């Protein structure tokens, strides 16, 4: 079982120290996330596919999305820290 998080456009999250941003929400079941390191975009749709966005980390569209909210199901090893951008920066003592 993975972690399910919801994001609005321009909100970010971290897997380890790797930053990802939701760049576009076309619908509750179709959106794009970007890996900031190299600008690689990952378009996601509710078609059952799982997409690898980092080594051993796969994502897919989550259930119960709404409006301009992207619900993302993330499956990763338990040893990997997954944080919203706000929590990542708070843990690092960085400003919003």
CSV table of N, CA and C in Angstrom, one decimal, residues 5 7-8 13-14 48-49 71 73 75 79 96:
chain,number,residue,atom,x,y,z
A,5,UNK,N,-1.4,11.5,-1.5
A,5,UNK,CA,-1.4,12.9,-1.2
A,5,UNK,C,-2.1,13.7,-2.2
A,7,UNK,N,-2.5,17.6,-4.1
A,7,UNK,CA,-1.8,18.8,-4.4
A,7,UNK,C,-2.5,19.7,-5.4
A,8,UNK,N,-2.4,21.0,-5.2
A,8,UNK,CA,-2.9,22.0,-6.2
A,8,UNK,C,-1.7,22.3,-7.1
A,13,UNK,N,6.4,18.5,-3.6
A,13,UNK,CA,6.7,17.4,-2.6
A,13,UNK,C,8.1,16.9,-2.9
A,14,UNK,N,8.6,16.2,-1.9
A,14,UNK,CA,10.0,15.7,-2.0
A,14,UNK,C,10.0,14.2,-1.7
A,48,UNK,N,-4.7,3.4,-15.1
A,48,UNK,CA,-4.2,2.2,-14.4
A,48,UNK,C,-2.7,2.1,-14.5
A,49,UNK,N,-2.0,3.0,-15.3
A,49,UNK,CA,-0.5,2.9,-15.4
A,49,UNK,C,0.1,3.4,-14.1
A,71,UNK,N,-4.7,14.1,-7.0
A,71,UNK,CA,-4.4,13.1,-5.9
A,71,UNK,C,-3.5,12.1,-6.5
A,73,UNK,N,-1.0,8.8,-5.8
A,73,UNK,CA,-0.6,7.6,-5.0
A,73,UNK,C,0.9,7.3,-5.2
A,75,UNK,N,4.2,4.9,-4.3
A,75,UNK,CA,4.7,3.7,-3.8
A,75,UNK,C,6.2,3.7,-3.8
A,79,UNK,N,12.1,3.1,3.6
A,79,UNK,CA,13.3,3.9,4.0
A,79,UNK,C,13.3,5.3,3.3
A,96,UNK,N,9.4,29.6,3.6
A,96,UNK,CA,8.4,29.2,2.6
A,96,UNK,C,8.8,29.8,1.3
